[in-house]
Tab-separated table of C-alpha atoms in Angstrom:
chain	number	residue	atom	x	y	z
A	1	UNK	CA	5.458	31.622	13.996
A	2	UNK	CA	7.446	28.378	14.144
A	3	UNK	CA	6.261	24.901	13.270
A	4	UNK	CA	6.388	22.184	15.903
A	5	UNK	CA	9.456	19.964	16.160
A	6	UNK	CA	7.330	17.024	15.019
A	7	UNK	CA	6.408	18.708	11.761
A	8	UNK	CA	9.974	19.831	11.159
A	9	UNK	CA	11.172	16.257	11.574
A	10	UNK	CA	8.729	14.738	9.082
A	11	UNK	CA	10.470	13.069	6.132
A	12	UNK	CA	10.429	14.902	2.828
A	13	UNK	CA	7.540	13.799	0.622
A	14	UNK	CA	9.418	11.684	-1.927
A	15	UNK	CA	6.628	11.688	-4.500
A	16	UNK	CA	6.306	15.497	-4.438
A	17	UNK	CA	9.702	15.849	-6.092
A	18	UNK	CA	8.800	13.303	-8.763
A	19	UNK	CA	5.507	15.081	-9.505
A	20	UNK	CA	7.348	18.391	-9.904
A	21	UNK	CA	9.858	16.903	-12.353
A	22	UNK	CA	7.110	15.354	-14.474
A	23	UNK	CA	5.054	18.552	-14.420
A	24	UNK	CA	8.054	20.613	-15.546
A	25	UNK	CA	8.689	18.244	-18.464
A	26	UNK	CA	5.050	18.411	-19.553
A	27	UNK	CA	5.105	22.225	-19.407
A	28	UNK	CA	7.845	22.054	-22.029
A	29	UNK	CA	5.380	20.251	-24.278
A	30	UNK	CA	7.040	16.848	-23.957
A	31	UNK	CA	5.024	13.636	-24.300
A	32	UNK	CA	5.853	12.097	-20.928
A	33	UNK	CA	4.745	8.532	-20.195
A	34	UNK	CA	4.336	8.666	-16.428
A	35	UNK	CA	5.075	5.285	-14.861
A	36	UNK	CA	6.191	6.807	-11.573
A	37	UNK	CA	2.796	7.234	-9.991
A	38	UNK	CA	0.742	4.898	-7.812
A	39	UNK	CA	-2.643	6.407	-8.630
A	40	UNK	CA	-5.128	3.990	-10.275
A	41	UNK	CA	-5.940	5.172	-13.796
A	42	UNK	CA	-9.382	3.584	-14.177
A	43	UNK	CA	-12.666	5.148	-12.984
A	44	UNK	CA	-14.639	3.909	-9.999
A	45	UNK	CA	-17.170	1.304	-11.250
A	46	UNK	CA	-20.450	2.935	-12.267
A	47	UNK	CA	-22.609	0.998	-9.791
A	48	UNK	CA	-20.543	2.354	-6.874
A	49	UNK	CA	-20.800	5.924	-8.163
A	50	UNK	CA	-24.564	5.478	-8.529
A	51	UNK	CA	-24.754	4.187	-4.969
A	52	UNK	CA	-22.994	7.346	-3.752
A	53	UNK	CA	-25.315	9.568	-5.789
A	54	UNK	CA	-28.409	7.919	-4.349
A	55	UNK	CA	-27.077	8.017	-0.790
A	56	UNK	CA	-26.066	11.664	-1.108
A	57	UNK	CA	-29.647	12.568	-2.019
A	58	UNK	CA	-30.878	11.133	1.280
A	59	UNK	CA	-30.975	13.961	3.880
A	60	UNK	CA	-30.135	11.450	6.614
A	61	UNK	CA	-26.613	11.149	5.188
A	62	UNK	CA	-26.137	14.890	5.636
A	63	UNK	CA	-25.986	14.525	9.399
A	64	UNK	CA	-23.001	13.480	11.485
A	65	UNK	CA	-22.043	9.868	11.103
A	66	UNK	CA	-21.869	7.743	14.253
A	67	UNK	CA	-18.376	8.323	15.650
A	68	UNK	CA	-17.179	4.832	14.768
A	69	UNK	CA	-18.861	4.561	11.397
A	70	UNK	CA	-22.158	3.138	10.209
A	71	UNK	CA	-23.029	-0.452	11.066
A	72	UNK	CA	-23.800	-1.203	7.433
A	73	UNK	CA	-20.167	-0.651	6.428
A	74	UNK	CA	-18.714	-2.556	9.375
A	75	UNK	CA	-20.966	-5.521	8.599
A	76	UNK	CA	-19.975	-5.301	4.930
A	77	UNK	CA	-16.282	-5.410	5.876
A	78	UNK	CA	-16.914	-8.507	8.004
A	79	UNK	CA	-18.902	-10.195	5.216
A	80	UNK	CA	-16.189	-9.308	2.702
A	81	UNK	CA	-13.498	-10.971	4.833
A	82	UNK	CA	-15.617	-14.079	5.346
A	83	UNK	CA	-16.380	-14.372	1.629
A	84	UNK	CA	-12.931	-13.557	0.265
A	85	UNK	CA	-10.613	-15.033	2.909
A	86	UNK	CA	-12.671	-17.302	5.149
A	87	UNK	CA	-11.917	-15.056	8.133
A	88	UNK	CA	-14.559	-14.490	10.822
A	89	UNK	CA	-14.719	-10.819	11.868
A	90	UNK	CA	-16.927	-9.369	14.588
A	91	UNK	CA	-18.277	-6.149	13.007
A	92	UNK	CA	-18.853	-4.546	16.408
A	93	UNK	CA	-15.479	-5.212	17.981
A	94	UNK	CA	-13.016	-6.064	15.207
A	95	UNK	CA	-13.573	-3.342	12.568
A	96	UNK	CA	-12.387	0.277	12.540
A	97	UNK	CA	-13.390	2.555	9.673
A	98	UNK	CA	-10.464	4.588	8.296
A	99	UNK	CA	-10.060	7.744	6.235
A	100	UNK	CA	-8.126	5.646	3.753
A	101	UNK	CA	-5.591	3.087	4.932
A	102	UNK	CA	-2.842	5.735	4.958
A	103	UNK	CA	-4.545	7.461	7.895
A	104	UNK	CA	-4.619	4.200	9.837
A	105	UNK	CA	-0.980	3.464	9.078
A	106	UNK	CA	0.051	6.851	10.449
A	107	UNK	CA	-2.264	6.561	13.467
A	108	UNK	CA	-1.227	3.115	14.691
A	109	UNK	CA	2.057	4.130	16.426
A	110	UNK	CA	0.112	6.803	18.308
A	111	UNK	CA	-2.311	4.107	19.429
A	112	UNK	CA	0.142	1.442	20.581
A	113	UNK	CA	3.523	3.000	21.372
A	114	UNK	CA	4.927	5.394	23.931
A	115	UNK	CA	7.545	8.014	23.151
A	116	UNK	CA	10.907	6.376	22.548
A	117	UNK	CA	9.485	2.892	21.861
A	118	UNK	CA	10.819	0.993	18.844
A	119	UNK	CA	8.962	-0.062	15.701
A	120	UNK	CA	10.320	-1.985	12.711
A	121	UNK	CA	9.668	-1.031	9.079
A	122	UNK	CA	10.428	-2.809	5.787
A	123	UNK	CA	13.179	-1.508	3.504
A	124	UNK	CA	12.242	-0.903	0.733
A	125	UNK	CA	8.780	0.154	1.851
A	126	UNK	CA	6.022	2.719	1.506
A	127	UNK	CA	7.669	6.034	2.509
A	128	UNK	CA	4.768	7.254	4.640
A	129	UNK	CA	5.299	4.464	7.174
A	130	UNK	CA	8.016	6.690	8.605
A	131	UNK	CA	5.579	9.575	9.050
A	132	UNK	CA	3.661	7.777	11.791
A	133	UNK	CA	6.865	7.044	13.692
A	134	UNK	CA	7.911	10.699	13.605
A	135	UNK	CA	4.491	12.027	14.638
A	136	UNK	CA	4.357	9.578	17.554
A	137	UNK	CA	7.947	10.456	18.526
A	138	UNK	CA	8.998	6.825	18.526
A	139	UNK	CA	12.145	5.207	17.213
A	140	UNK	CA	12.146	3.054	14.118
A	141	UNK	CA	14.619	0.715	12.510
A	142	UNK	CA	14.323	-0.982	9.153
A	143	UNK	CA	14.783	-4.572	8.049
A	144	UNK	CA	15.852	-5.479	4.501
A	145	UNK	CA	13.675	-7.052	1.837
A	146	UNK	CA	16.092	-8.736	-0.560
A	147	UNK	CA	15.426	-10.331	-3.915
A	148	UNK	CA	17.391	-13.409	-2.828
A	149	UNK	CA	14.693	-14.016	-0.188
A	150	UNK	CA	11.756	-13.205	-2.500
A	151	UNK	CA	11.550	-9.758	-0.877
A	152	UNK	CA	10.386	-11.284	2.410
A	153	UNK	CA	11.991	-10.442	5.764
A	154	UNK	CA	14.390	-13.021	7.169
A	155	UNK	CA	13.427	-13.178	10.842
A	156	UNK	CA	16.604	-15.111	11.682
A	157	UNK	CA	18.595	-11.977	10.809
A	158	UNK	CA	16.836	-9.700	13.298
A	159	UNK	CA	19.140	-8.711	16.168
A	160	UNK	CA	18.462	-9.808	19.719
A	161	UNK	CA	18.021	-6.159	20.664
A	162	UNK	CA	15.408	-5.658	17.952
A	163	UNK	CA	13.523	-8.734	19.093
A	164	UNK	CA	13.682	-7.583	22.691
A	165	UNK	CA	12.850	-3.895	22.200
A	166	UNK	CA	10.530	-3.663	19.197
A	167	UNK	CA	6.819	-3.556	19.948
A	168	UNK	CA	5.395	-3.081	16.443
A	169	UNK	CA	6.336	-4.457	13.012
A	170	UNK	CA	4.882	-3.422	9.642
A	171	UNK	CA	4.421	-5.816	6.708
A	172	UNK	CA	2.901	-5.218	3.261
A	173	UNK	CA	1.984	-8.010	0.811
A	174	UNK	CA	1.364	-7.794	-2.101
A	175	UNK	CA	4.266	-5.439	-1.700
A	176	UNK	CA	4.798	-1.848	-2.692
A	177	UNK	CA	7.280	-1.336	-4.315
A	178	UNK	CA	8.579	-4.829	-5.173
A	179	UNK	CA	5.378	-6.555	-6.379
A	180	UNK	CA	6.204	-9.592	-4.207
A	181	UNK	CA	3.541	-11.682	-2.468
A	182	UNK	CA	3.603	-13.764	0.729
A	183	UNK	CA	2.237	-17.251	1.348
A	184	UNK	CA	0.673	-18.970	4.338
A	185	UNK	CA	3.998	-20.459	5.443
A	186	UNK	CA	5.518	-16.997	5.779
A	187	UNK	CA	2.520	-15.703	7.709
A	188	UNK	CA	2.706	-18.712	10.051
A	189	UNK	CA	6.365	-17.850	10.706
A	190	UNK	CA	5.301	-14.253	11.321
A	191	UNK	CA	2.694	-15.188	13.923
A	192	UNK	CA	5.187	-17.446	15.706
A	193	UNK	CA	7.853	-14.712	15.625
A	194	UNK	CA	5.412	-12.120	16.994
A	195	UNK	CA	4.250	-14.377	19.836
A	196	UNK	CA	7.781	-15.367	20.775
A	197	UNK	CA	8.907	-11.736	20.948
A	198	UNK	CA	5.731	-10.079	22.253
A	199	UNK	CA	5.477	-7.986	19.104
A	200	UNK	CA	2.413	-6.560	17.326
A	201	UNK	CA	2.024	-7.037	13.565
A	202	UNK	CA	0.366	-4.557	11.251
A	203	UNK	CA	-0.227	-5.992	7.784
A	204	UNK	CA	-0.877	-3.376	5.112
A	205	UNK	CA	-3.133	-5.252	2.659
A	206	UNK	CA	-3.675	-2.341	0.265
A	207	UNK	CA	-3.128	-4.501	-2.836
A	208	UNK	CA	-4.977	-7.513	-1.456
A	209	UNK	CA	-7.145	-7.934	-4.535
A	210	UNK	CA	-4.326	-7.881	-7.068
A	211	UNK	CA	-2.619	-11.230	-7.616
A	212	UNK	CA	-1.501	-12.819	-10.874
A	213	UNK	CA	-1.172	-16.211	-12.534
A	214	UNK	CA	-4.351	-17.489	-10.886
A	215	UNK	CA	-3.007	-16.947	-7.362
A	216	UNK	CA	-5.094	-14.822	-5.035
A	217	UNK	CA	-3.079	-12.901	-2.412
A	218	UNK	CA	-3.413	-14.345	1.073
A	219	UNK	CA	-4.690	-12.461	4.088
A	220	UNK	CA	-2.489	-12.400	7.170
A	221	UNK	CA	-5.633	-12.842	9.280
A	222	UNK	CA	-6.346	-16.198	7.653
A	223	UNK	CA	-3.391	-17.558	9.656
A	224	UNK	CA	-4.143	-19.339	12.924
A	225	UNK	CA	-3.361	-17.012	15.831
A	226	UNK	CA	-3.006	-13.879	13.685
A	227	UNK	CA	-5.723	-12.022	15.576
A	228	UNK	CA	-3.797	-12.636	18.798
A	229	UNK	CA	-0.898	-10.532	17.549
A	230	UNK	CA	-2.139	-8.049	15.013
A	231	UNK	CA	-4.438	-6.443	12.523
A	232	UNK	CA	-4.758	-5.944	8.793
A	233	UNK	CA	-5.567	-2.699	7.003
A	234	UNK	CA	-7.565	-2.769	3.786
A	235	UNK	CA	-8.377	0.056	1.411
A	236	UNK	CA	-10.967	0.377	-1.313
A	237	UNK	CA	-8.566	2.601	-3.269
A	238	UNK	CA	-7.014	-0.139	-5.362
A	239	UNK	CA	-9.675	-2.852	-5.411
A	240	UNK	CA	-12.435	-0.520	-6.587
A	241	UNK	CA	-10.477	2.450	-8.025
A	242	UNK	CA	-11.677	4.633	-5.145
A	243	UNK	CA	-8.373	6.332	-4.262
A	244	UNK	CA	-9.881	9.813	-4.069
A	245	UNK	CA	-12.783	8.655	-1.901
A	246	UNK	CA	-10.458	8.077	1.096
A	247	UNK	CA	-12.139	5.018	2.561
A	248	UNK	CA	-10.626	1.931	4.177
A	249	UNK	CA	-10.837	-0.166	7.311
A	250	UNK	CA	-8.765	-2.063	9.846
A	251	UNK	CA	-9.746	-5.547	11.031
A	252	UNK	CA	-8.374	-7.974	13.572
A	253	UNK	CA	-7.301	-7.866	17.194
A	254	UNK	CA	-10.094	-6.420	19.322
A	255	UNK	CA	-7.840	-4.378	21.620
A	256	UNK	CA	-5.976	-2.757	18.739
A	257	UNK	CA	-9.213	-1.959	16.924
A	258	UNK	CA	-10.556	-0.339	20.108
A	259	UNK	CA	-7.362	1.727	20.352
A	260	UNK	CA	-7.822	3.015	16.783
A	261	UNK	CA	-11.467	3.806	17.433
A	262	UNK	CA	-10.611	5.622	20.662
A	263	UNK	CA	-8.012	7.805	18.949
A	264	UNK	CA	-10.396	8.566	16.096
A	265	UNK	CA	-13.167	9.443	18.565
A	266	UNK	CA	-11.010	12.458	19.451
A	267	UNK	CA	-10.071	13.348	15.868
A	268	UNK	CA	-13.088	12.774	13.624
A	269	UNK	CA	-16.802	12.134	13.523
A	270	UNK	CA	-16.191	9.400	10.956
A	271	UNK	CA	-16.695	9.771	7.203
A	272	UNK	CA	-19.505	11.265	5.129
A	273	UNK	CA	-22.223	8.605	5.549
A	274	UNK	CA	-22.991	8.529	1.809
A	275	UNK	CA	-19.423	7.428	1.083
A	276	UNK	CA	-19.713	4.753	3.760
A	277	UNK	CA	-22.940	3.458	2.199
A	278	UNK	CA	-21.354	3.344	-1.257
A	279	UNK	CA	-18.335	1.532	0.196
A	280	UNK	CA	-20.633	-1.055	1.787
A	281	UNK	CA	-22.282	-1.592	-1.599
A	282	UNK	CA	-18.866	-1.993	-3.213
A	283	UNK	CA	-17.867	-4.695	-0.711
A	284	UNK	CA	-21.230	-6.493	-0.821
A	285	UNK	CA	-22.007	-6.114	-4.508
A	286	UNK	CA	-21.073	-7.749	-7.796
A	287	UNK	CA	-17.291	-8.260	-7.923
A	288	UNK	CA	-17.070	-8.571	-11.720
A	289	UNK	CA	-15.343	-5.192	-11.950
A	290	UNK	CA	-12.620	-6.426	-9.581
A	291	UNK	CA	-11.998	-9.530	-11.680
A	292	UNK	CA	-11.804	-7.382	-14.809
A	293	UNK	CA	-9.395	-4.961	-13.139
A	294	UNK	CA	-7.029	-7.720	-12.031
A	295	UNK	CA	-7.099	-9.204	-15.544
A	296	UNK	CA	-6.280	-5.756	-16.950
A	297	UNK	CA	-3.256	-5.391	-14.657
A	298	UNK	CA	-2.075	-8.874	-15.553
A	299	UNK	CA	-2.254	-8.059	-19.268
A	300	UNK	CA	-0.287	-4.901	-18.609
A	301	UNK	CA	2.292	-6.777	-16.563
A	302	UNK	CA	2.735	-9.319	-19.333
A	303	UNK	CA	3.007	-6.649	-22.034
A	304	UNK	CA	5.544	-4.678	-20.017
A	305	UNK	CA	7.721	-7.618	-18.995
A	306	UNK	CA	7.699	-9.086	-22.515
A	307	UNK	CA	8.745	-5.729	-23.963
A	308	UNK	CA	11.520	-5.477	-21.364
A	309	UNK	CA	12.862	-8.908	-22.315
A	310	UNK	CA	13.050	-7.818	-25.959
A	311	UNK	CA	15.295	-4.847	-25.131
A	312	UNK	CA	17.402	-6.806	-22.633
A	313	UNK	CA	16.008	-5.259	-19.437
A	314	UNK	CA	15.665	-8.328	-17.244
A	315	UNK	CA	13.710	-8.129	-13.997
A	316	UNK	CA	11.597	-10.298	-11.714
A	317	UNK	CA	7.996	-10.381	-12.869
A	318	UNK	CA	5.665	-9.112	-10.112
A	319	UNK	CA	3.268	-11.657	-8.616
A	320	UNK	CA	0.935	-8.987	-7.202
A	321	UNK	CA	0.207	-5.243	-6.905
A	322	UNK	CA	0.359	-2.967	-9.946
A	323	UNK	CA	4.091	-2.294	-9.769
A	324	UNK	CA	7.182	-3.770	-11.400
A	325	UNK	CA	10.507	-3.507	-9.545
A	326	UNK	CA	13.208	-3.260	-12.184
A	327	UNK	CA	17.003	-3.271	-11.831
A	328	UNK	CA	19.118	-0.241	-12.672
A	329	UNK	CA	21.872	-0.777	-15.297
A	330	UNK	CA	25.529	-0.521	-14.415
A	331	UNK	CA	26.927	2.977	-14.154
A	332	UNK	CA	23.863	4.557	-12.561
A	333	UNK	CA	22.274	4.818	-9.166
A	334	UNK	CA	18.506	4.699	-8.999
A	335	UNK	CA	17.931	8.459	-8.979
A	336	UNK	CA	20.405	9.078	-11.805
A	337	UNK	CA	18.722	6.378	-13.881
A	338	UNK	CA	15.226	7.737	-13.220
A	339	UNK	CA	16.347	11.268	-14.125
A	340	UNK	CA	18.061	9.976	-17.284
A	341	UNK	CA	14.924	8.166	-18.452
A	342	UNK	CA	12.854	11.298	-17.946
A	343	UNK	CA	15.406	13.504	-19.702
A	344	UNK	CA	16.251	11.244	-22.643
A	345	UNK	CA	13.175	9.057	-23.117
A	346	UNK	CA	10.360	11.126	-21.594
A	347	UNK	CA	9.535	8.159	-19.353
A	348	UNK	CA	8.978	8.767	-15.621
A	349	UNK	CA	9.734	6.039	-13.070
A	350	UNK	CA	10.221	6.204	-9.305
A	351	UNK	CA	13.796	5.887	-8.045
A	352	UNK	CA	14.150	2.915	-5.701
A	353	UNK	CA	16.210	4.906	-3.192
A	354	UNK	CA	13.037	6.787	-2.320
A	355	UNK	CA	11.692	3.592	-0.743
A	356	UNK	CA	14.728	2.939	1.449
A	357	UNK	CA	18.403	2.030	1.440
A	358	UNK	CA	17.723	-1.406	-0.021
A	359	UNK	CA	15.700	0.185	-2.798
A	360	UNK	CA	18.948	1.414	-4.310
A	361	UNK	CA	19.678	-0.420	-7.541
A	362	UNK	CA	16.015	-0.530	-8.619
A	363	UNK	CA	13.265	1.664	-10.016
A	364	UNK	CA	9.536	1.216	-9.468
A	365	UNK	CA	7.370	1.122	-12.570
A	366	UNK	CA	3.618	1.677	-12.220
A	367	UNK	CA	1.494	-0.428	-14.570
A	368	UNK	CA	-1.040	2.378	-14.678
A	369	UNK	CA	-1.232	3.222	-18.371
A	370	UNK	CA	-2.568	1.033	-21.159
A	371	UNK	CA	-0.541	-1.730	-22.761
A	372	UNK	CA	0.353	0.258	-25.864
A	373	UNK	CA	1.880	3.062	-23.814
A	374	UNK	CA	3.766	0.601	-21.618
A	375	UNK	CA	5.284	-1.007	-24.703
A	376	UNK	CA	6.077	2.421	-26.151
A	377	UNK	CA	7.799	3.409	-22.904
A	378	UNK	CA	10.004	0.315	-22.988
A	379	UNK	CA	10.815	0.843	-26.667
A	380	UNK	CA	11.913	4.401	-25.895
A	381	UNK	CA	14.119	3.078	-23.082
A	382	UNK	CA	15.494	0.366	-25.372
A	383	UNK	CA	16.617	3.005	-27.885
A	384	UNK	CA	19.000	4.358	-25.248
A	385	UNK	CA	21.050	1.123	-25.511
A	386	UNK	CA	21.553	0.823	-21.753
A	387	UNK	CA	21.285	-2.968	-21.448
């Protein structure tokens, strides 16, 4: 039996290789500090877990969910956006419930593009963006995110052919892997660019809760005209440490939301209703745990960056997300450097090349262990005298 051409063409799972390398090192009994992962290390807040437990005991949640999700969750998503970003969302027409934002990101080319159409993806960027392009059998080209431009796209550098042919463009701020954030001026430029070129914008807002130095990340949808040209995808994975729960939602343009819902009508019968009820409680409930989580990541960022300065490893401090994007020293490419750190310092980081051509020259560091281990990791790296 042969696999389909689509499956054969899927990109190699970059993180699978990293996981295997770390697992092999641990099997040897080595004390590996794993900073290569993107999996939140804290538990889901207790009140959300309790909400799930209570909902799961209700026999009504054991039945099929409504195809497009329960109204309680859609209303909670709309209330969340109004409270956090001042954005009015119609829960009936402008919300699609997702099996985690990753599912929505992979689905959206299938919803909006025909075979052979062009979509534009950031470089460096989340590797699974490419998966949706391959499964939809559409073309994709990348645009660079450069440190000199604060890791934002420079729309003036897009080719006339890209502006003419591309129908869909992905953005992601706070950004994985660079830790950069975007402001309202950039999003205004984005809306104008999309309208001028008849292009749809998908903003991946996975790290929307995580901003530092007193600056809350801005929602693309808070920009005038944003709903005319696109949508935003939000996940509860990072905000509420619910990565394994696989729950997120898309909000914005009514036609695009309907397209997602239509596709999902033919694929799922929505999520386990008890998870949806717990997610609604997370969005509607006390947000103290979110504030505490962001403060924790900021302390970790500060501890890590301060330790790096002491050993001479100079990088741009992230303004959002839970990643640091650090330069590779001379004499190494990103994969060689990552392998060297694992071999010689028992510290795992993600090679920047895995996020795209313009990721070369960097490694991604996850701030997903406690401050003491972050400092220990940097001290181990410092002992290698690379900087």
